[in-house]
Short mmCIF file of C-alpha atoms in Angstrom, two decimals:
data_model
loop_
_atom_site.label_atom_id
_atom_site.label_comp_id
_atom_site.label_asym_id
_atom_site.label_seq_id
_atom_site.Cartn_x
_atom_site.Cartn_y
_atom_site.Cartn_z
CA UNK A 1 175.97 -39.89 40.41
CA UNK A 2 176.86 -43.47 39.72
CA UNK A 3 173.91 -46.58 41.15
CA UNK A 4 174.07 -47.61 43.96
CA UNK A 5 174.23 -46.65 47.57
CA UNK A 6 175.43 -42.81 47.95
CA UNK A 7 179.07 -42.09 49.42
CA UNK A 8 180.11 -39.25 51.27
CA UNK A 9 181.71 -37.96 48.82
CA UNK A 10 178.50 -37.51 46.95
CA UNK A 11 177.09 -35.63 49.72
CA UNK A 12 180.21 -33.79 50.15
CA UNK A 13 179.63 -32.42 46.25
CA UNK A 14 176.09 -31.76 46.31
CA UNK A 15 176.61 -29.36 48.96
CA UNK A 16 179.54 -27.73 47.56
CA UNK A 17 181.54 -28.41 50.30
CA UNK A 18 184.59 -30.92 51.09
CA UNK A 19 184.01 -34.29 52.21
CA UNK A 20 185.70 -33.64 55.55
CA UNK A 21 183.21 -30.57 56.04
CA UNK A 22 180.66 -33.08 55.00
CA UNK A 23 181.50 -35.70 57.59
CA UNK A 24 181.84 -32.98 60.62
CA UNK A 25 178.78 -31.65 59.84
CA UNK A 26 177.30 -35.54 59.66
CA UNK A 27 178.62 -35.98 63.36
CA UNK A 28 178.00 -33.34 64.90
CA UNK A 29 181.49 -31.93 65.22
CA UNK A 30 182.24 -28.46 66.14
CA UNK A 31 183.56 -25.77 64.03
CA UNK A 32 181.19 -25.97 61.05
CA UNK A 33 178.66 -23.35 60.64
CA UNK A 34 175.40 -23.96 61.47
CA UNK A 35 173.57 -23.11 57.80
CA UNK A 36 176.35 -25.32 56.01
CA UNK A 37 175.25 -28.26 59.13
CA UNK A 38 171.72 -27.59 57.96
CA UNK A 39 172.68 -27.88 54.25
CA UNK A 40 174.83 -30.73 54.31
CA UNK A 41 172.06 -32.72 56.49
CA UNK A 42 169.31 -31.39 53.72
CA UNK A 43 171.39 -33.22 51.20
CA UNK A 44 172.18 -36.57 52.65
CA UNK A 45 168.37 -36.76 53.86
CA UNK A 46 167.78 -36.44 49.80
CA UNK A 47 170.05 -38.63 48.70
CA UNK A 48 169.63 -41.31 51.19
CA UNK A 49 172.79 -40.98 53.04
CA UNK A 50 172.91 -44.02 55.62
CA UNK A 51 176.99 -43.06 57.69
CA UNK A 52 178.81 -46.07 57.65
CA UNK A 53 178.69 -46.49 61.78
CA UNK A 54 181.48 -49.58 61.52
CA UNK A 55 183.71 -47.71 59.38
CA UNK A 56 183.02 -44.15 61.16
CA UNK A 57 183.57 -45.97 64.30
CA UNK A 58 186.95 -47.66 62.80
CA UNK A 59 188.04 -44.24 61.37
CA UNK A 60 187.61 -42.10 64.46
CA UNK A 61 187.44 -44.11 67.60
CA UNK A 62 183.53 -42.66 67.99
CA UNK A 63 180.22 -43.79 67.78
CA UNK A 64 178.34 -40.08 68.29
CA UNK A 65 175.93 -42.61 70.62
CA UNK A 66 174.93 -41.00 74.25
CA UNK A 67 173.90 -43.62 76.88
CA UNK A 68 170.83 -42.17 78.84
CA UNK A 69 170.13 -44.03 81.90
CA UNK A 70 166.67 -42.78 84.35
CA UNK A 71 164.71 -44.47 86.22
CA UNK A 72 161.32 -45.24 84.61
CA UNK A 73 159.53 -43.75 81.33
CA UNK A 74 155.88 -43.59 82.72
CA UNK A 75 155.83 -40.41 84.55
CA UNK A 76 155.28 -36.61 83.94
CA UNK A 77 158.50 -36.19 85.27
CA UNK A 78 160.79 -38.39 83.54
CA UNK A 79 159.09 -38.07 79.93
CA UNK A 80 159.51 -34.61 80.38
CA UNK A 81 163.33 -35.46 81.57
CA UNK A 82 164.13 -37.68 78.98
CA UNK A 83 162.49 -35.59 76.15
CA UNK A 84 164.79 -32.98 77.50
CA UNK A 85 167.85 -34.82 77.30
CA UNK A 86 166.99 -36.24 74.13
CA UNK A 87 166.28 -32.89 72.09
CA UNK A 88 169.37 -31.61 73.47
CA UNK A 89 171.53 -35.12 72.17
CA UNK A 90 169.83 -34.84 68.82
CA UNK A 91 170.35 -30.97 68.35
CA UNK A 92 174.14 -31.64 68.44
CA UNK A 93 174.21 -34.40 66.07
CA UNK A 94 174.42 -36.55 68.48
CA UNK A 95 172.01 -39.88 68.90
CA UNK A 96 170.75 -40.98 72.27
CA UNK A 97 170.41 -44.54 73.19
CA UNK A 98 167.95 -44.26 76.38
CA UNK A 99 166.94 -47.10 78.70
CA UNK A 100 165.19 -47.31 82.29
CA UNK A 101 166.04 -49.15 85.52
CA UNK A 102 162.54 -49.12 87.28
CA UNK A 103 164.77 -47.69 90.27
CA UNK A 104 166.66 -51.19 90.89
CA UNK A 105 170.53 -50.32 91.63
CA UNK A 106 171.13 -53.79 89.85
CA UNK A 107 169.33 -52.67 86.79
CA UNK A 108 171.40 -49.79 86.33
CA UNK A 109 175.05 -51.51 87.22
CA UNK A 110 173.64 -53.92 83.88
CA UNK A 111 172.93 -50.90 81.67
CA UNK A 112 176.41 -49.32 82.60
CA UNK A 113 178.17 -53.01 82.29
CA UNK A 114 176.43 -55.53 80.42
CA UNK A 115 174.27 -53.68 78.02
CA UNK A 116 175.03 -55.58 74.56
CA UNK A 117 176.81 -52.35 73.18
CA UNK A 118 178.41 -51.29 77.06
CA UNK A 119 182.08 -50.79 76.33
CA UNK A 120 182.18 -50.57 72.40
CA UNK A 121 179.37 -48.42 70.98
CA UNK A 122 178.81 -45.71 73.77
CA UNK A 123 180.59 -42.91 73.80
CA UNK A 124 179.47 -41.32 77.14
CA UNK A 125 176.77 -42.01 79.83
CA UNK A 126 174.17 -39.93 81.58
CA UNK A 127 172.73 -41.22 84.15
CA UNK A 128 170.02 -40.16 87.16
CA UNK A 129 171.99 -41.40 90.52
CA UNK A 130 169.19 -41.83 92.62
CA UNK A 131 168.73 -44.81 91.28
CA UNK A 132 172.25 -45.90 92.37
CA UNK A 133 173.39 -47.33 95.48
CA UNK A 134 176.07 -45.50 97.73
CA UNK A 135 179.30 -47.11 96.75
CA UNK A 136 178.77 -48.72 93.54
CA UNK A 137 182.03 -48.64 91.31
CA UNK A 138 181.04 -46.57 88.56
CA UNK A 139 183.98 -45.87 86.47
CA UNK A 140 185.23 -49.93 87.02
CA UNK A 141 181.58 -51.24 85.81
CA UNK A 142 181.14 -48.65 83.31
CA UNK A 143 184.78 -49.75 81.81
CA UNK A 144 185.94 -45.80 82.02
CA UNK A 145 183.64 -44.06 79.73
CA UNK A 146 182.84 -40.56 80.08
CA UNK A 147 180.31 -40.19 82.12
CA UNK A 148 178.12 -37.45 84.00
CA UNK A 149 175.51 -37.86 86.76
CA UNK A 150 172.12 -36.42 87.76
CA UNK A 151 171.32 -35.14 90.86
CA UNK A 152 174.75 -37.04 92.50
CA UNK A 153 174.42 -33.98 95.39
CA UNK A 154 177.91 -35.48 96.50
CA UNK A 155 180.05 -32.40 98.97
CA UNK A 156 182.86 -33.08 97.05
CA UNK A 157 181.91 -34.80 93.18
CA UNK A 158 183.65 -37.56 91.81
CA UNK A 159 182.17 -37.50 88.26
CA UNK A 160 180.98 -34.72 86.55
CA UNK A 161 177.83 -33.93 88.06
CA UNK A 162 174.51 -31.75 87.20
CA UNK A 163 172.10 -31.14 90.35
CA UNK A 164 168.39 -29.74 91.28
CA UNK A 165 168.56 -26.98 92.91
CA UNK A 166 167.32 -28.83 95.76
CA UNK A 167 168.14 -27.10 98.64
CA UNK A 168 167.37 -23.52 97.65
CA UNK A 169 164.30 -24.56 95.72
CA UNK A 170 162.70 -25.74 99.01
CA UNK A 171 163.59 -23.39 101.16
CA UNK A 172 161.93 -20.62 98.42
CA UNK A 173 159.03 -22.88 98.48
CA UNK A 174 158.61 -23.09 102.32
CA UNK A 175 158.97 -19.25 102.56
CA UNK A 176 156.89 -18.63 99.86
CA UNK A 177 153.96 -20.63 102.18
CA UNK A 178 155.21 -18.48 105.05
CA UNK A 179 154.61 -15.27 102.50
CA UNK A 180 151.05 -16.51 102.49
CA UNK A 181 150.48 -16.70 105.69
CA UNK A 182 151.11 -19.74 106.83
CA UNK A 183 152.05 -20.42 110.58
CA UNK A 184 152.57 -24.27 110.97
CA UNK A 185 154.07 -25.76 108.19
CA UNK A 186 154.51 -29.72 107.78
CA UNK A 187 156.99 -31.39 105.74
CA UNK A 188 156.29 -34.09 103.28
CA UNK A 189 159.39 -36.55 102.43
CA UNK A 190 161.74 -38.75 103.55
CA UNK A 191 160.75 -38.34 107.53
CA UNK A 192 162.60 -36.21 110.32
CA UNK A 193 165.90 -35.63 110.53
CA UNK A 194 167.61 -33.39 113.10
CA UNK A 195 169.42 -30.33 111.22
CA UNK A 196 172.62 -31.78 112.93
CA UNK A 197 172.32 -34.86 110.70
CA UNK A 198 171.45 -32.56 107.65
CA UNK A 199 174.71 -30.60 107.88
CA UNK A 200 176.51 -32.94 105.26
CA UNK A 201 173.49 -34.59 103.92
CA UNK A 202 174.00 -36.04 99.78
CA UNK A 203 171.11 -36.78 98.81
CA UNK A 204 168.36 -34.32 97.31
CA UNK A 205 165.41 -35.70 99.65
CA UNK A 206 168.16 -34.82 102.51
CA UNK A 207 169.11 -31.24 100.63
CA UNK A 208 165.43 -30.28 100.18
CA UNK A 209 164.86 -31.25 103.90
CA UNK A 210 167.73 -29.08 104.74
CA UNK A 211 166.39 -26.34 102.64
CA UNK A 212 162.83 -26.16 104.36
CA UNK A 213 163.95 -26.53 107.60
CA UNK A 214 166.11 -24.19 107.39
CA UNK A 215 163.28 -21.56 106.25
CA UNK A 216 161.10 -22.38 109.28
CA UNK A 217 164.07 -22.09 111.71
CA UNK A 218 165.03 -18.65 110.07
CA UNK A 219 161.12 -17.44 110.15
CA UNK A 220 160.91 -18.61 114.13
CA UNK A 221 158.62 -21.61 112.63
CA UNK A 222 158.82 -24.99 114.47
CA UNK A 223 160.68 -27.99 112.85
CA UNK A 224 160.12 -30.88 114.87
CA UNK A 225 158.71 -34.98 114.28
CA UNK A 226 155.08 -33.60 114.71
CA UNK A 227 155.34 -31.74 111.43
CA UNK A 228 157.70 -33.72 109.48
CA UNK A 229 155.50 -37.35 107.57
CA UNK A 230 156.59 -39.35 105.53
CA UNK A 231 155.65 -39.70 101.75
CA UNK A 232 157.64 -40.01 98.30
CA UNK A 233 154.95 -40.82 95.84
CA UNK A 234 150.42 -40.68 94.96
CA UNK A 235 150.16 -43.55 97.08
CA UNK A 236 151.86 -42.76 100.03
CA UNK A 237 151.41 -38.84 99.69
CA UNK A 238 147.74 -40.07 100.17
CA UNK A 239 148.92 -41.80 103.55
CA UNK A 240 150.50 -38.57 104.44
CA UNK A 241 147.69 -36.10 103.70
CA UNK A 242 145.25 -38.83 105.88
CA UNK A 243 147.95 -38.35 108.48
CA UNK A 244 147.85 -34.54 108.42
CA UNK A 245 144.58 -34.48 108.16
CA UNK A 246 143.91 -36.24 111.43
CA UNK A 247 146.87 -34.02 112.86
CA UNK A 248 144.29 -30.78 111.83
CA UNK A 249 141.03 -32.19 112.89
CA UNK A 250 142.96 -33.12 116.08
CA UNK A 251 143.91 -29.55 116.88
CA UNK A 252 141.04 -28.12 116.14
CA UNK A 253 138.90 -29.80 118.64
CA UNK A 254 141.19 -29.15 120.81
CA UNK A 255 141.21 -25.90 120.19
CA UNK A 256 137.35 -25.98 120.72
CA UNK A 257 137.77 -27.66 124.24
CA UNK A 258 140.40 -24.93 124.97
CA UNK A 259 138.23 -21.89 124.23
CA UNK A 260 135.14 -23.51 125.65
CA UNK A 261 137.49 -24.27 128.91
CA UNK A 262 138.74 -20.32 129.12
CA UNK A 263 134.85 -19.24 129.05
CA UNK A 264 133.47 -21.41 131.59
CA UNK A 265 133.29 -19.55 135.30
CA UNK A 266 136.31 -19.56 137.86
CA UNK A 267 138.84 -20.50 134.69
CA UNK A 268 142.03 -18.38 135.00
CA UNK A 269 144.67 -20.61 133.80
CA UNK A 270 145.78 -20.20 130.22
CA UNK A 271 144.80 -22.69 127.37
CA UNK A 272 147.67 -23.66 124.96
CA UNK A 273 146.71 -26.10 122.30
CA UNK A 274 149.18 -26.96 119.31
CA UNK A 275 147.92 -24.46 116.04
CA UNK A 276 146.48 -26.33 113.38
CA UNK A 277 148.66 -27.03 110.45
CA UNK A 278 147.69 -24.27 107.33
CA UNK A 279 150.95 -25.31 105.13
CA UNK A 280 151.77 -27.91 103.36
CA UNK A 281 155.28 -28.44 101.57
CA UNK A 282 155.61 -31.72 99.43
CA UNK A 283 159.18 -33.23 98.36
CA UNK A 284 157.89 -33.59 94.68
CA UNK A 285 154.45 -33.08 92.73
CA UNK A 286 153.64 -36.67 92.97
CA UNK A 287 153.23 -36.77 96.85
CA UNK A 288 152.06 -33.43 96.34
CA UNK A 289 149.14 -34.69 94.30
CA UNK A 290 148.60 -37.67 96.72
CA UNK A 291 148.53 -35.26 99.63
CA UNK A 292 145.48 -33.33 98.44
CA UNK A 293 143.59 -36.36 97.52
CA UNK A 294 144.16 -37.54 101.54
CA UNK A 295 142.75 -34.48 102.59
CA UNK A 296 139.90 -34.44 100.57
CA UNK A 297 139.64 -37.94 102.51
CA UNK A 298 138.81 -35.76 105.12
CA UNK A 299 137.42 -32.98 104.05
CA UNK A 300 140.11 -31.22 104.43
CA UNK A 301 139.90 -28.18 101.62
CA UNK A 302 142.47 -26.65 99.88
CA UNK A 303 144.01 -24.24 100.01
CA UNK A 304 140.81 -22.71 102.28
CA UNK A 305 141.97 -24.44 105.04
CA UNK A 306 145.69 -25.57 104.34
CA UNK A 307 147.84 -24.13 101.50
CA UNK A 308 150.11 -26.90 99.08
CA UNK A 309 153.31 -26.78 97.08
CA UNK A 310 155.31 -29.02 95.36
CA UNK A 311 158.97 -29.78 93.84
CA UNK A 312 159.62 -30.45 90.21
CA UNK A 313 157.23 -29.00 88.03
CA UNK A 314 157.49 -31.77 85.16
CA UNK A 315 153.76 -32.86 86.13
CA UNK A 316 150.59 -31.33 84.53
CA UNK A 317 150.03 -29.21 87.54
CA UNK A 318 148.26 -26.69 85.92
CA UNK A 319 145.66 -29.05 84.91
CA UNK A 320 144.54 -30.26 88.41
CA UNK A 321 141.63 -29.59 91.09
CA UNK A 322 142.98 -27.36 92.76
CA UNK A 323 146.21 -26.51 90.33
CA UNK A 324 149.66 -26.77 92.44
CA UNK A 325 151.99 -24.51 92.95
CA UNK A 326 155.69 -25.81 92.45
CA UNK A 327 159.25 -25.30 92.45
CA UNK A 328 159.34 -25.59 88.58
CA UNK A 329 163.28 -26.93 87.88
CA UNK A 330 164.51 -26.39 84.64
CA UNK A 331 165.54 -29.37 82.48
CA UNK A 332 166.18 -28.01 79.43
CA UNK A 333 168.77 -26.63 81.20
CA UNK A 334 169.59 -29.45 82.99
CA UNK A 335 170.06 -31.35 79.13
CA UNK A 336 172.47 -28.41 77.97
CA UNK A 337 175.08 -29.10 81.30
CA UNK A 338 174.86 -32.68 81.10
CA UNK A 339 175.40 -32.32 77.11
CA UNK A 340 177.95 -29.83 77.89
CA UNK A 341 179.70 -32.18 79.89
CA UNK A 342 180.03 -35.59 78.25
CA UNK A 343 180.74 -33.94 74.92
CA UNK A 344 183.91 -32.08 76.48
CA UNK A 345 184.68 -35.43 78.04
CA UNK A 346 184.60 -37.27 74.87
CA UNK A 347 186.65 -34.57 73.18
CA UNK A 348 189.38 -34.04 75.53
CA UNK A 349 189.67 -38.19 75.72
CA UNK A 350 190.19 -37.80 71.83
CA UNK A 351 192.67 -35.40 71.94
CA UNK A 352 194.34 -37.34 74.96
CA UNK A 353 196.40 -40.69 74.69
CA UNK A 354 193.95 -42.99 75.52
CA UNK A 355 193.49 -42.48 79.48
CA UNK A 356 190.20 -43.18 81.02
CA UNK A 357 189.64 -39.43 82.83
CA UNK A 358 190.37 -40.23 86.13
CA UNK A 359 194.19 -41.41 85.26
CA UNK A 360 193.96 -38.39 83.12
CA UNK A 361 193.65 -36.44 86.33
CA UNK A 362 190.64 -34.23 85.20
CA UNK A 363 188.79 -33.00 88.10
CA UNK A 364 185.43 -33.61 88.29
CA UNK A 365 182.68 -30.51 87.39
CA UNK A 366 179.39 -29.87 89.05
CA UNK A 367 176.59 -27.61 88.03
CA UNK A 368 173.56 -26.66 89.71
CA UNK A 369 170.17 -26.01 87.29
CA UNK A 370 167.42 -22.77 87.75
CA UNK A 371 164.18 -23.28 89.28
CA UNK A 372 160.84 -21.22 88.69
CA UNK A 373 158.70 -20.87 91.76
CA UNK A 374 155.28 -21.43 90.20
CA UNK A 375 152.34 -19.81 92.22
CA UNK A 376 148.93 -21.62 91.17
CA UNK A 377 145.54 -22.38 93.10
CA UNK A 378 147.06 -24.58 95.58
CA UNK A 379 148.67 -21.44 97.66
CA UNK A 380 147.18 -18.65 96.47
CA UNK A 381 143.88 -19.54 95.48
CA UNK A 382 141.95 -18.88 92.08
CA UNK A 383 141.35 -15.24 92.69
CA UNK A 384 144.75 -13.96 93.82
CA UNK A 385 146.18 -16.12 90.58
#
């Protein structure tokens, strides 16, 4: 081989295959075999092979970059999330070009627009909608690039979409407290909503609300303000289990003044004080967490005196005091849609003249991911585990 920086071609004979086998394999392209991928990537590694990205780019119109947009690195969740969708980019010869928008709706209409490579390196985007305001122009601010969303939980999608399974995770999760016994079941979350207003609800703190109301309604459970409190994170899932806490010790004495009332002489009217609440369901592991650590506040035990599960199962809940049960959702699989999704995108745009995929009148796809309802200490205790 002649100094100097290796070609493809070089590759290309080193692995005894051609140089346009050689550059599919390179980018990930379908239709070559996955030992000769593994051989053809085992010799460029060797030699050194650096791919041209101007040139590639120039040849074929493609960069092989995936945007990935969430909302923040730091948590259990999203590492997990973004390690997901990351192992799943790579494994198709993809690379993934991941940034955060701390939540802020104006963060992530920069990322899609004014990123420093928006509009000429990216071939697709992925990106978590909750961190989106209702409205926002995607496919104008994104310039038309292929794009799928996360969690979108639109009735009727308008990009390619990939969703928890939000509503039937919490309803398993509420009737798997009702399968232990419980009687009086609070909600933790967004707050109240009547089920009227959850009948066309798109959002997943609405679909989860939907989901375990819907569970105490069909178990003749009350659903009503005075079990539904508000709480979205640690800090104010802590607020929340203070708030239920105060709620149980509240019912209890009544309870007390209600059976010491029906024993004392000449009493013949009945007593009917509110049950105590003795389950606990949690919109996500993070208020979950913050829940337990209010009721400790108080004393409040668990699950001896009131059982807890969560949503999401990204956290290291098997590692806590007490460990939580959780509606475990499954983002590896999550990864393969979304992959699944922009890479058909980006091929069918190539093999198109050019459109964007709304004037290419492609309807829009939506996929819903598993979920694994994880029984730990939290519900069932340590010796039922």
């Amino acid at each position: 081989m002649p100094s100097g920086k290796p070609t493809l071609r070089d590759v290309a004979k080193a692995a005894g295959v051609s140089p346009m086998t050689a550059s599919n394999a390179l980018h990930g392209k379908p239709g070559v075999k996955d030992s000769t991928r593994a051989k053809v990537l085992a010799v460029a590694e060797k030699l050194d092979y650096r791919i041209n990205l101007t040139a590639s780019m120039l040849k074929s119109g493609r960069s092989n970059i995936i945007h990935i947009i969430v909302n923040e690195f730091d948590s259990p969740f999203y590492s997990k999330l973004v390690e997901s969708l990351v192992t799943e980019t790579t494994a198709r010869g993809l690379t993934p070009f991941v940034e955060q928008t701390r939540y802020s709706p104006d963060a992530a209409k920069h990322a899609l627009a004014n990123n420093p490579f928006s509009g000429q390196l990216f071939d697709g985007e992925i990106i978590h909608a909750s961190g989106l305001n209702a409205g926002v122009p995607l496919s104008a601010i994104n310039h038309g690039r292929p794009l799928v969303l996360i969690d979108a939980c639109e009735e009727t999608p308008t990009f390619d979409t990939v969703n928890f399974p939000n509503e039937d995770g919490a309803r398993a999760a509420v009737q798997h407290l009702i399968e232990c016994g419980c009687h009086r079941i609070a909600i933790v979350g967004d707050g109240y909503s009547p089920r009227t207003e959850l009948a066309h609800v798109e959002s997943s703190s609405g679909l989860r609300l939907r989901g375990a109301s819907g569970a105490l309604l069909d178990a003749g459970l009350p659903y009503d303000e005075s079990t539904n409190f508000i709480g979205y994170g640690s800090d104010s899932g802590i607020e929340a289990g203070h708030a239920i806490a105060e709620a149980m010790l509240e019912a209890r004495a009544q309870s007390a003044d209600d059976t010491a009332e029906s024993r004392s002489p000449g009493t013949t009217r009945a007593t009917g004080s509110t049950p105590a609440i003795d389950g606990i369901f949690c919109i996500n592991d993070y208020a979950a967490f913050g829940v337990i650590r209010g009721l400790a506040d108080y004393g409040i035990r668990v699950p001896d005196d009131v059982r807890v599960i969560g949503f999401d199962g990204a956290t290291a809940g098997s590692y806590t005091t007490p460990t939580l049960s959780t509606v475990q959702v499954d983002l590896d699989q999550l990864a393969q849609f979304a992959l699944d999704m922009i890479t058909r995108r980006v091929e069918q745009r190539d093999q198109g003249d050019g459109r964007s995929d709304e004037s290419a009148g492609m309807p829009a796809t939506r996929a819903t991911i598993g979920y694994t309802l994880v029984p730990r200490e939290s519900t069932v205790g340590s010796a039922n585990r």
